[in-house]
Amino acid sequence: MNLIRPVLLPDEHALGFEGRLNRLNGIINPRRTWGIMQAWAAIVGLEKASQSRAELLANVAGMELGEFLCSHTTFTYRCAFVSERDQLAQADGARPTPRILRLNALATLRNELYLCPECVAADSAGHGMSYWRRTHQLPGVFWCAQHGCALHFVDMTRAMTDSPEALLDQSTPVDGDWVDHLRGSASVSRFRDLGNYLSQRKAPLDERDVSLLVSRLARSRGIDTRKRACPTPRIAGLLAGAFDAGWLATTIPAVVAQRRKAISADRALLGKRAHVSTQVYVAALAAMVDSAEGAIALLDEAREESARVPECSRNQRSPRYEDVRDAYVAARGNVVVAGESIGLSKKQALNHFRVIGLPGLACYSRAGAKVALRLFLLEGRSLEESARSAGITLSDLEAILRTSAAPIREALAKAGGSSPRRREVRKPRVCADTDLSYAQGLR
Ligand SMILES: [Zn+2]
C-alpha cells in the first residue's frame, strides 16, 4: 500500500501529526487510521515494533519512540513522576510497557486545544501549513512563549483532526488582560518553566522521592504533613496563596472545585507514592521554591535525599502515640473510626491499635466496657465486681484487658520464648500496671 508520510514539524503534537496524515491520505474516518498504519508497518517489516498507536505514529514519522514521546507528546509530562515499577519500565531508553503507552502516550492534559494565531500565520508562511504545537497544550500555558500573545482555544472534540488555521475563526481568545496579569506572576512562570523541563526530560522521577521533597518543603513552611485528617485541604490552601484563582481553577480544577479530590491531592504531602497528578506536584514546587532552576536542582537531588530518610519514616506507617491516643479517645474506643482519622486503613487500624494495646470497644457493650474499665482500673474494684456492676460479661472484660496488656504480653513472650497469641489464650490474668491512660479520656 502507498501511505503518504508527512514530515514531522518542530514541536508538532502527535495527534496533529495524525490529523495531517489522515488529510494527506484522504482518510475520512480516523478510526481507520490504526488499521492503515498497521498494514503499512507490516509491509515495511515494522509490525513487531508497532504495538501501540504511539509506536505506529513514531514509525510512520521515522522517529525513535523515546524521542517521539519526548518531543511530540505530553507523555513525558504526564508520566514525569511514576512508581518505581513503572520507572523501571521506562528508564534508560527502555520501552514503556504497552499498557503505560496505551493509557498515557497520546492522552491530552487539558480540556481544550490551544493555538497561537501568530504561530499559525508564521507556519503557514514558512512551512506552507499550520500545525498543532505540543508546548501550547501543556497545563497552565495561556500565552505563546515565542510571540508573547494570548493563545486561542477550541473545544477538545475537534481532536486536532483539522489544522489550527481551519479552526482559527471558531476559536476563542484567552482574555488578554488576564494573560497580562498572569505574566506578572512569578509562581505561574515557575510552573511553566518546570512543566517545560519535565516535558523534555526522558527519564521519569520516582513519585515517592518527589512526594518526600514536597512534604519536606511544606513542613519547613509550617504545614502539617502528618496523616492526621485535616478539616481543610492543605494543598488547596497552599496553592490558593500562590496562584491566581482563575488560573488555578482552569489548570488544576480538581484540587480547587471538588473538596474530596482536593483532600486526596493532600496525599502529595505525605512523602509516599500517592497517585497525584504531575500538575499538583509542579504547582506545589512552584509555590514553595523561589526559582524553577532551584526546583529542578531539588528534583535532581530528590532520590539521594529520600535515601537518607529511614524506611519507616518514609512510609509514615507509625503515627505518633499521642496522635493515636487522641484519635482513640475522640472515636470513643472505635479503632476503625480512630484509624481513619489518622490515615490508617481498616486493616492497618485493627492491627496497629491491637499492637500498642488500645482495645477496640465497638464490638462490646461500649458504655458497659468503659464503666467496667473505670471501676477496675481507676477505682480498684475486682474484675468480677467491675464486670457485674457494668453489666458486661467477665470474659469480655478479660479480653479487653488482655489486649490492653500488649506491651507486657510482648515482653513476657520475648522472655519466655512463647508466642503472644498463645499466651493470650492461656493466661486470663493480666498485669494492671500496663499503660491504660487512654481510659481516663473516655466518657
Ligand atoms: Zn506563537
Coordinates of C-alpha atoms and ligand atoms in Angstrom, one line a residue:
M1 CA 0.0 0.0 0.0
N2 CA 1.1 3.5 -0.6
L3 CA 1.0 5.6 2.5
I4 CA 1.9 9.3 2.2
R5 CA 4.0 10.0 5.3
P6 CA 4.2 13.7 6.2
V7 CA 7.4 15.1 7.7
L8 CA 7.1 15.8 11.4
L9 CA 7.5 19.5 12.1
P10 CA 9.3 21.0 15.1
D11 CA 7.2 20.7 18.4
E12 CA 4.3 19.2 16.4
H13 CA 1.8 17.3 18.6
A14 CA 1.5 13.7 17.7
L15 CA -2.3 14.0 17.4
G16 CA -1.9 16.9 15.0
F17 CA 0.6 14.8 13.0
E18 CA -2.0 12.0 12.8
G19 CA -4.6 14.6 11.6
R20 CA -2.3 15.7 8.8
L21 CA -1.6 12.1 8.0
N22 CA -5.3 11.5 7.6
R23 CA -5.9 14.6 5.5
L24 CA -2.9 13.8 3.2
N25 CA -4.1 10.2 2.7
G26 CA -7.8 11.0 2.4
I27 CA -8.7 9.1 5.5
I28 CA -12.1 10.5 6.4
N29 CA -12.8 8.2 9.4
P30 CA -10.0 8.5 11.9
R31 CA -10.9 5.0 13.3
R32 CA -9.4 3.6 10.1
T33 CA -6.0 5.2 10.7
W34 CA -4.9 2.5 13.1
G35 CA -5.6 -0.3 10.6
I36 CA -4.0 1.6 7.7
M37 CA -0.8 2.3 9.7
Q38 CA -0.7 -1.4 10.8
A39 CA -0.9 -2.5 7.2
W40 CA 1.9 -0.2 6.3
A41 CA 4.0 -1.4 9.2
A42 CA 3.5 -5.0 8.1
I43 CA 4.6 -4.2 4.6
V44 CA 7.8 -2.4 5.7
G45 CA 8.5 -5.1 8.3
L46 CA 7.9 -2.9 11.4
E47 CA 4.8 -4.7 12.7
K48 CA 6.6 -6.0 15.8
A49 CA 7.7 -2.6 16.8
S50 CA 4.3 -1.1 16.3
Q51 CA 2.1 -2.4 19.0
S52 CA 0.5 0.8 20.1
R53 CA -0.9 3.8 18.3
A54 CA 2.0 6.0 19.6
E55 CA 4.6 3.5 18.2
L56 CA 2.8 3.3 14.9
L57 CA 2.9 7.1 14.6
A58 CA 6.6 7.2 15.6
N59 CA 7.4 4.6 13.0
V60 CA 5.4 6.5 10.3
A61 CA 7.2 9.6 11.3
G62 CA 10.5 7.7 11.1
M63 CA 11.5 8.6 14.6
E64 CA 12.7 6.5 17.6
L65 CA 9.9 6.1 20.1
G66 CA 11.6 7.7 23.1
E67 CA 12.4 10.8 21.1
F68 CA 8.9 10.9 19.6
L69 CA 7.3 10.8 23.1
C70 CA 9.6 13.4 24.4
S71 CA 9.3 15.9 21.6
H72 CA 5.8 15.3 20.2
T73 CA 3.5 14.2 23.0
T74 CA 2.8 15.3 26.6
F75 CA 3.6 11.7 27.8
T76 CA 6.8 12.8 29.5
Y77 CA 5.0 15.5 31.4
R78 CA 2.0 13.2 32.3
C79 CA 4.4 10.4 33.5
A80 CA 7.1 12.7 34.9
F81 CA 6.6 11.1 38.4
V82 CA 6.0 7.4 38.4
S83 CA 6.2 4.5 40.7
E84 CA 9.4 2.6 41.0
R85 CA 8.0 -0.3 39.0
D86 CA 6.8 1.9 36.1
Q87 CA 10.0 3.8 36.3
L88 CA 12.0 0.6 35.6
A89 CA 9.9 0.0 32.6
Q90 CA 10.7 3.5 31.2
A91 CA 14.3 4.3 32.3
D92 CA 17.5 4.1 30.3
G93 CA 15.8 4.2 27.0
A94 CA 13.8 1.0 27.7
R95 CA 10.4 0.9 26.0
P96 CA 7.5 1.8 28.3
T97 CA 5.1 -1.1 28.7
P98 CA 2.2 -1.4 26.2
R99 CA -0.2 -0.6 29.0
I100 CA 1.6 2.6 30.0
L101 CA 1.8 3.6 26.4
R102 CA -1.9 2.9 25.7
L103 CA -3.1 4.8 28.7
N104 CA -0.8 7.8 28.6
A105 CA 1.1 8.3 25.3
L106 CA -1.5 10.2 23.4
A107 CA -3.7 11.4 26.3
T108 CA -4.2 15.1 26.4
L109 CA -3.7 17.1 29.6
R110 CA -6.3 19.9 29.1
N111 CA -9.9 20.1 28.3
E112 CA -9.3 22.4 25.3
L113 CA -6.9 22.6 22.4
Y114 CA -4.7 25.7 22.3
L115 CA -3.3 27.6 19.3
C116 CA -1.4 30.8 18.7
P117 CA -2.7 32.9 15.8
E118 CA 0.8 34.3 15.2
C119 CA 2.3 30.9 15.0
V120 CA -0.5 29.9 12.6
A121 CA 0.4 32.8 10.3
A122 CA 4.2 32.2 10.6
D123 CA 3.9 28.5 10.0
S124 CA 1.6 29.0 7.0
A125 CA 4.2 31.4 5.5
G126 CA 7.2 29.3 6.5
H127 CA 6.1 25.6 6.2
G128 CA 3.1 26.2 3.9
M129 CA 0.8 24.9 6.6
S130 CA -0.1 25.5 10.2
Y131 CA 0.1 22.7 12.8
W132 CA -0.7 21.9 16.4
R133 CA 2.2 22.7 18.8
R134 CA 2.8 20.4 21.7
T135 CA 4.1 23.1 24.1
H136 CA 0.8 25.0 23.7
Q137 CA -1.1 22.0 25.1
L138 CA 0.9 21.8 28.4
P139 CA -1.1 22.7 31.5
G140 CA -1.1 26.3 32.7
V141 CA 0.1 27.7 29.3
F142 CA -2.0 30.6 28.2
W143 CA 0.3 32.7 26.1
C144 CA 2.8 31.8 23.3
A145 CA 6.4 31.8 24.6
Q146 CA 7.6 32.7 21.1
H147 CA 5.2 35.6 20.2
G148 CA 4.1 36.6 23.7
C149 CA 0.4 36.8 22.6
A150 CA -2.6 35.3 24.3
L151 CA -3.4 31.8 22.9
H152 CA -6.8 30.9 21.4
F153 CA -8.7 27.7 22.3
V154 CA -11.2 25.4 20.7
D155 CA -13.2 22.6 22.0
M156 CA -11.4 19.3 22.5
T157 CA -13.9 17.4 20.4
R158 CA -12.1 18.7 17.3
A159 CA -9.2 16.4 18.4
M160 CA -6.7 18.0 16.1
T161 CA -8.3 16.4 13.0
D162 CA -8.4 19.9 11.4
S163 CA -5.4 22.2 11.1
P164 CA -5.3 25.2 13.5
E165 CA -5.7 27.5 10.5
A166 CA -9.1 25.8 9.7
L167 CA -10.3 26.3 13.3
L168 CA -8.9 29.8 13.9
D169 CA -12.2 31.5 13.1
Q170 CA -14.1 29.3 15.5
S171 CA -11.5 29.7 18.3
T172 CA -11.9 31.9 21.4
P173 CA -9.0 34.1 22.5
V174 CA -7.9 33.9 26.1
D175 CA -8.6 37.2 27.8
G176 CA -5.6 39.5 27.0
D177 CA -5.9 41.5 30.3
W178 CA -5.9 38.2 32.3
V179 CA -2.8 37.0 30.4
D180 CA -1.0 40.3 31.1
H181 CA -1.9 39.8 34.8
L182 CA -0.6 36.2 34.7
R183 CA 2.6 37.3 33.1
G184 CA 3.4 39.2 36.3
S185 CA 3.0 36.1 38.4
A186 CA 6.3 34.5 39.4
S187 CA 4.6 31.3 40.5
V188 CA 2.9 30.9 37.1
S189 CA 6.3 31.5 35.4
R190 CA 7.9 28.9 37.6
F191 CA 5.1 26.4 36.9
R192 CA 5.6 26.9 33.1
D193 CA 9.3 26.6 33.3
L194 CA 9.1 23.4 35.4
G195 CA 6.5 22.0 33.1
N196 CA 8.7 22.6 30.1
Y197 CA 11.6 21.0 31.8
L198 CA 9.6 17.9 32.8
S199 CA 8.0 17.6 29.3
Q200 CA 11.5 17.3 27.8
R201 CA 13.0 15.0 30.5
K202 CA 13.2 11.5 29.2
A203 CA 13.8 9.6 32.4
P204 CA 10.9 9.9 34.9
L205 CA 11.4 10.6 38.6
D206 CA 10.2 8.3 41.4
E207 CA 7.0 9.8 42.7
R208 CA 7.9 8.8 46.3
D209 CA 11.1 10.9 46.1
V210 CA 9.2 13.9 44.8
S211 CA 6.4 13.5 47.4
L212 CA 9.1 13.4 50.1
L213 CA 10.6 16.6 48.7
V214 CA 7.2 18.3 48.6
S215 CA 6.5 17.1 52.1
R216 CA 9.8 18.4 53.4
L217 CA 9.3 21.8 51.8
A218 CA 5.8 22.0 53.2
R219 CA 6.9 21.2 56.7
S220 CA 9.6 23.9 56.5
R221 CA 6.7 26.3 55.9
G222 CA 4.8 25.1 58.9
I223 CA 2.3 22.9 57.1
D224 CA 1.2 19.8 59.0
T225 CA 2.2 16.9 56.8
R226 CA 1.2 14.1 59.1
K227 CA -1.5 11.8 58.1
R228 CA -4.0 13.2 60.6
A229 CA -7.2 14.2 59.0
C230 CA -7.2 17.9 58.2
P231 CA -10.5 19.9 58.1
T232 CA -9.3 22.0 55.1
P233 CA -7.4 20.7 52.1
R234 CA -3.8 21.6 52.7
I235 CA -2.6 21.6 49.1
A236 CA -5.5 23.8 48.0
G237 CA -4.7 26.3 50.7
L238 CA -1.0 26.4 49.7
L239 CA -1.8 26.8 46.0
A240 CA -4.5 29.4 46.6
G241 CA -2.0 31.6 48.4
A242 CA 0.5 31.4 45.5
F243 CA -1.6 31.4 42.3
D244 CA -4.3 33.4 40.6
A245 CA -7.7 31.9 41.4
G246 CA -8.8 31.7 37.7
W247 CA -5.5 30.2 36.6
L248 CA -5.8 27.6 39.4
A249 CA -9.4 26.8 38.5
T250 CA -8.6 26.2 34.9
T251 CA -5.2 24.4 35.4
I252 CA -5.9 22.2 38.4
P253 CA -9.7 22.3 38.6
A254 CA -10.0 19.1 40.6
V255 CA -8.0 20.5 43.5
V256 CA -10.0 23.7 43.7
A257 CA -13.5 22.7 42.8
Q258 CA -14.0 19.3 44.4
R259 CA -13.3 19.1 48.1
R260 CA -12.9 15.3 48.0
K261 CA -10.3 15.4 45.3
A262 CA -8.6 18.4 47.0
I263 CA -8.2 16.3 50.1
S264 CA -6.9 13.4 48.2
A265 CA -4.4 15.7 46.5
D266 CA -3.0 16.3 50.0
R267 CA -1.5 12.8 49.6
A268 CA 1.2 14.6 47.7
L269 CA 2.3 16.0 51.1
L270 CA 2.6 12.6 52.8
G271 CA 6.0 11.6 51.5
K272 CA 4.9 8.4 49.7
R273 CA 3.6 7.2 46.4
A274 CA 0.3 8.9 46.2
H275 CA -1.1 8.8 42.6
V276 CA -1.3 12.6 42.4
S277 CA -1.1 14.3 39.0
T278 CA 2.1 16.0 37.8
Q279 CA 0.3 19.4 37.8
V280 CA -0.2 19.2 41.6
Y281 CA 3.4 18.4 42.3
V282 CA 4.6 21.1 39.9
A283 CA 2.3 23.7 41.3
A284 CA 3.3 22.8 44.9
L285 CA 7.0 23.1 43.9
A286 CA 6.4 26.4 42.1
A287 CA 4.6 27.7 45.1
M288 CA 7.3 26.8 47.6
V289 CA 10.6 27.2 45.7
D290 CA 11.9 30.7 44.7
S291 CA 13.1 29.7 41.2
A292 CA 12.5 27.0 38.6
E293 CA 16.2 26.3 38.5
G294 CA 16.2 25.8 42.3
A295 CA 13.2 23.4 42.0
I296 CA 14.9 21.5 39.2
A297 CA 18.1 21.1 41.3
L298 CA 15.9 19.8 44.2
L299 CA 14.2 17.4 41.9
D300 CA 17.6 16.1 40.7
E301 CA 18.7 15.6 44.3
A302 CA 15.3 14.1 45.4
R303 CA 16.4 10.5 45.1
E304 CA 19.6 11.0 47.0
E305 CA 17.8 13.0 49.7
S306 CA 15.0 10.4 50.2
A307 CA 17.6 7.6 50.5
R308 CA 18.7 9.3 53.7
V309 CA 15.2 9.0 55.3
P310 CA 14.7 5.8 57.2
E311 CA 12.1 3.5 55.5
C312 CA 9.7 3.6 58.5
S313 CA 9.7 7.4 58.5
R314 CA 9.3 7.4 54.6
N315 CA 6.2 5.3 54.8
Q316 CA 4.9 7.0 57.9
R317 CA 3.3 3.8 59.0
S318 CA 3.9 4.5 62.6
P319 CA 1.9 7.6 63.7
R320 CA 2.9 9.2 67.0
Y321 CA 1.5 7.6 70.1
E322 CA -0.1 10.9 71.2
D323 CA -1.9 11.2 67.9
V324 CA -3.1 7.6 68.1
R325 CA -4.3 8.0 71.7
D326 CA -6.1 11.3 70.9
A327 CA -7.8 9.7 67.9
Y328 CA -8.8 6.8 70.0
V329 CA -10.3 9.0 72.7
A330 CA -12.1 11.1 70.1
A331 CA -13.6 8.0 68.5
R332 CA -14.7 6.7 71.9
G333 CA -12.8 3.5 71.5
N334 CA -13.8 2.7 67.9
V335 CA -10.5 1.8 66.4
V336 CA -11.7 1.8 62.8
V337 CA -13.0 5.3 63.1
A338 CA -9.9 6.4 65.0
G339 CA -7.6 4.8 62.4
E340 CA -9.5 6.6 59.6
S341 CA -8.9 9.9 61.2
I342 CA -5.1 9.3 61.3
G343 CA -4.9 7.9 57.8
L344 CA -4.9 4.2 58.5
S345 CA -6.9 1.6 56.5
K346 CA -9.3 -0.6 58.5
K347 CA -6.8 -3.5 58.4
Q348 CA -3.9 -1.3 59.5
A349 CA -6.0 0.3 62.3
L350 CA -7.1 -3.1 63.7
N351 CA -3.5 -4.3 63.8
H352 CA -2.0 -1.0 65.0
F353 CA -4.3 -0.5 67.9
R354 CA -4.0 -4.1 69.0
V355 CA -0.2 -4.0 68.9
I356 CA 0.0 -0.8 71.0
G357 CA -2.6 -2.1 73.5
L358 CA -5.6 0.1 72.8
P359 CA -8.5 -2.4 72.5
G360 CA -11.4 -1.9 70.1
L361 CA -14.5 -1.3 72.2
A362 CA -17.0 -1.1 69.3
C363 CA -17.7 -4.8 69.4
Y364 CA -18.6 -4.8 73.1
S365 CA -21.4 -3.0 75.0
R366 CA -19.3 0.1 74.7
A367 CA -20.8 2.0 77.7
G368 CA -20.5 -1.1 79.8
A369 CA -16.9 -1.7 78.8
K370 CA -15.9 1.8 79.7
V371 CA -17.7 1.6 83.1
A372 CA -16.1 -1.7 83.8
L373 CA -12.6 -0.4 82.9
R374 CA -13.1 2.7 85.1
L375 CA -14.2 0.5 88.1
F376 CA -11.4 -1.9 87.6
L377 CA -8.5 0.5 86.8
L378 CA -9.4 3.7 88.5
E379 CA -11.4 2.6 91.5
G380 CA -9.6 -0.6 92.3
R381 CA -12.6 -3.0 92.2
S382 CA -12.1 -6.6 91.5
L383 CA -12.5 -8.0 87.9
E384 CA -15.7 -9.8 88.8
E385 CA -17.3 -6.8 90.6
S386 CA -16.3 -4.4 87.8
A387 CA -17.9 -6.6 85.1
R388 CA -21.0 -7.4 87.1
S389 CA -21.6 -3.7 88.1
A390 CA -21.1 -2.6 84.4
G391 CA -23.4 -5.2 83.0
I392 CA -20.8 -7.0 80.8
T393 CA -19.5 -10.5 80.9
L394 CA -16.3 -11.3 82.8
S395 CA -14.8 -12.9 79.6
D396 CA -15.4 -9.7 77.6
L397 CA -13.7 -7.6 80.3
E398 CA -10.8 -10.1 80.4
A399 CA -10.5 -9.9 76.6
I400 CA -10.3 -6.1 76.6
L401 CA -7.7 -6.2 79.4
R402 CA -5.6 -8.8 77.6
T403 CA -5.4 -6.5 74.5
S404 CA -4.6 -3.6 76.8
A405 CA -1.7 -5.6 78.2
A406 CA 0.0 -5.8 74.8
P407 CA 3.4 -4.4 75.9
I408 CA 3.8 -6.7 78.9
R409 CA 2.5 -9.6 76.9
E410 CA 5.1 -8.9 74.3
A411 CA 7.8 -8.6 76.9
L412 CA 6.7 -11.9 78.5
A413 CA 6.6 -13.6 75.2
K414 CA 10.1 -12.5 74.4
A415 CA 11.4 -13.5 77.8
G416 CA 9.7 -16.9 77.7
G417 CA 10.0 -17.6 74.0
S418 CA 6.3 -18.4 73.6
S419 CA 4.1 -16.6 71.2
P420 CA 1.9 -13.7 72.5
R421 CA -1.1 -15.2 70.9
R422 CA -0.8 -18.5 72.8
R423 CA -0.2 -16.5 76.0
E424 CA -3.4 -14.5 75.3
V425 CA -5.5 -17.7 75.2
R426 CA -4.0 -19.5 78.1
K427 CA -3.4 -16.8 80.7
P428 CA -6.5 -15.0 81.9
R429 CA -4.7 -12.8 84.5
V430 CA -3.2 -9.5 83.4
C431 CA -0.8 -7.0 84.9
A432 CA -2.6 -3.9 85.9
D433 CA 0.4 -1.6 85.5
T434 CA 0.2 -1.6 81.7
D435 CA -0.3 1.9 80.2
L436 CA -4.0 2.3 80.0
S437 CA -4.1 6.1 80.4
Y438 CA -6.5 6.2 77.4
A439 CA -9.3 5.0 79.7
Q440 CA -9.2 8.3 81.5
G441 CA -10.1 10.2 78.4
L442 CA -13.1 8.1 77.7
R443 CA -16.5 9.4 78.7
Ligands
ZN1 ZN 3.2 31.9 18.7

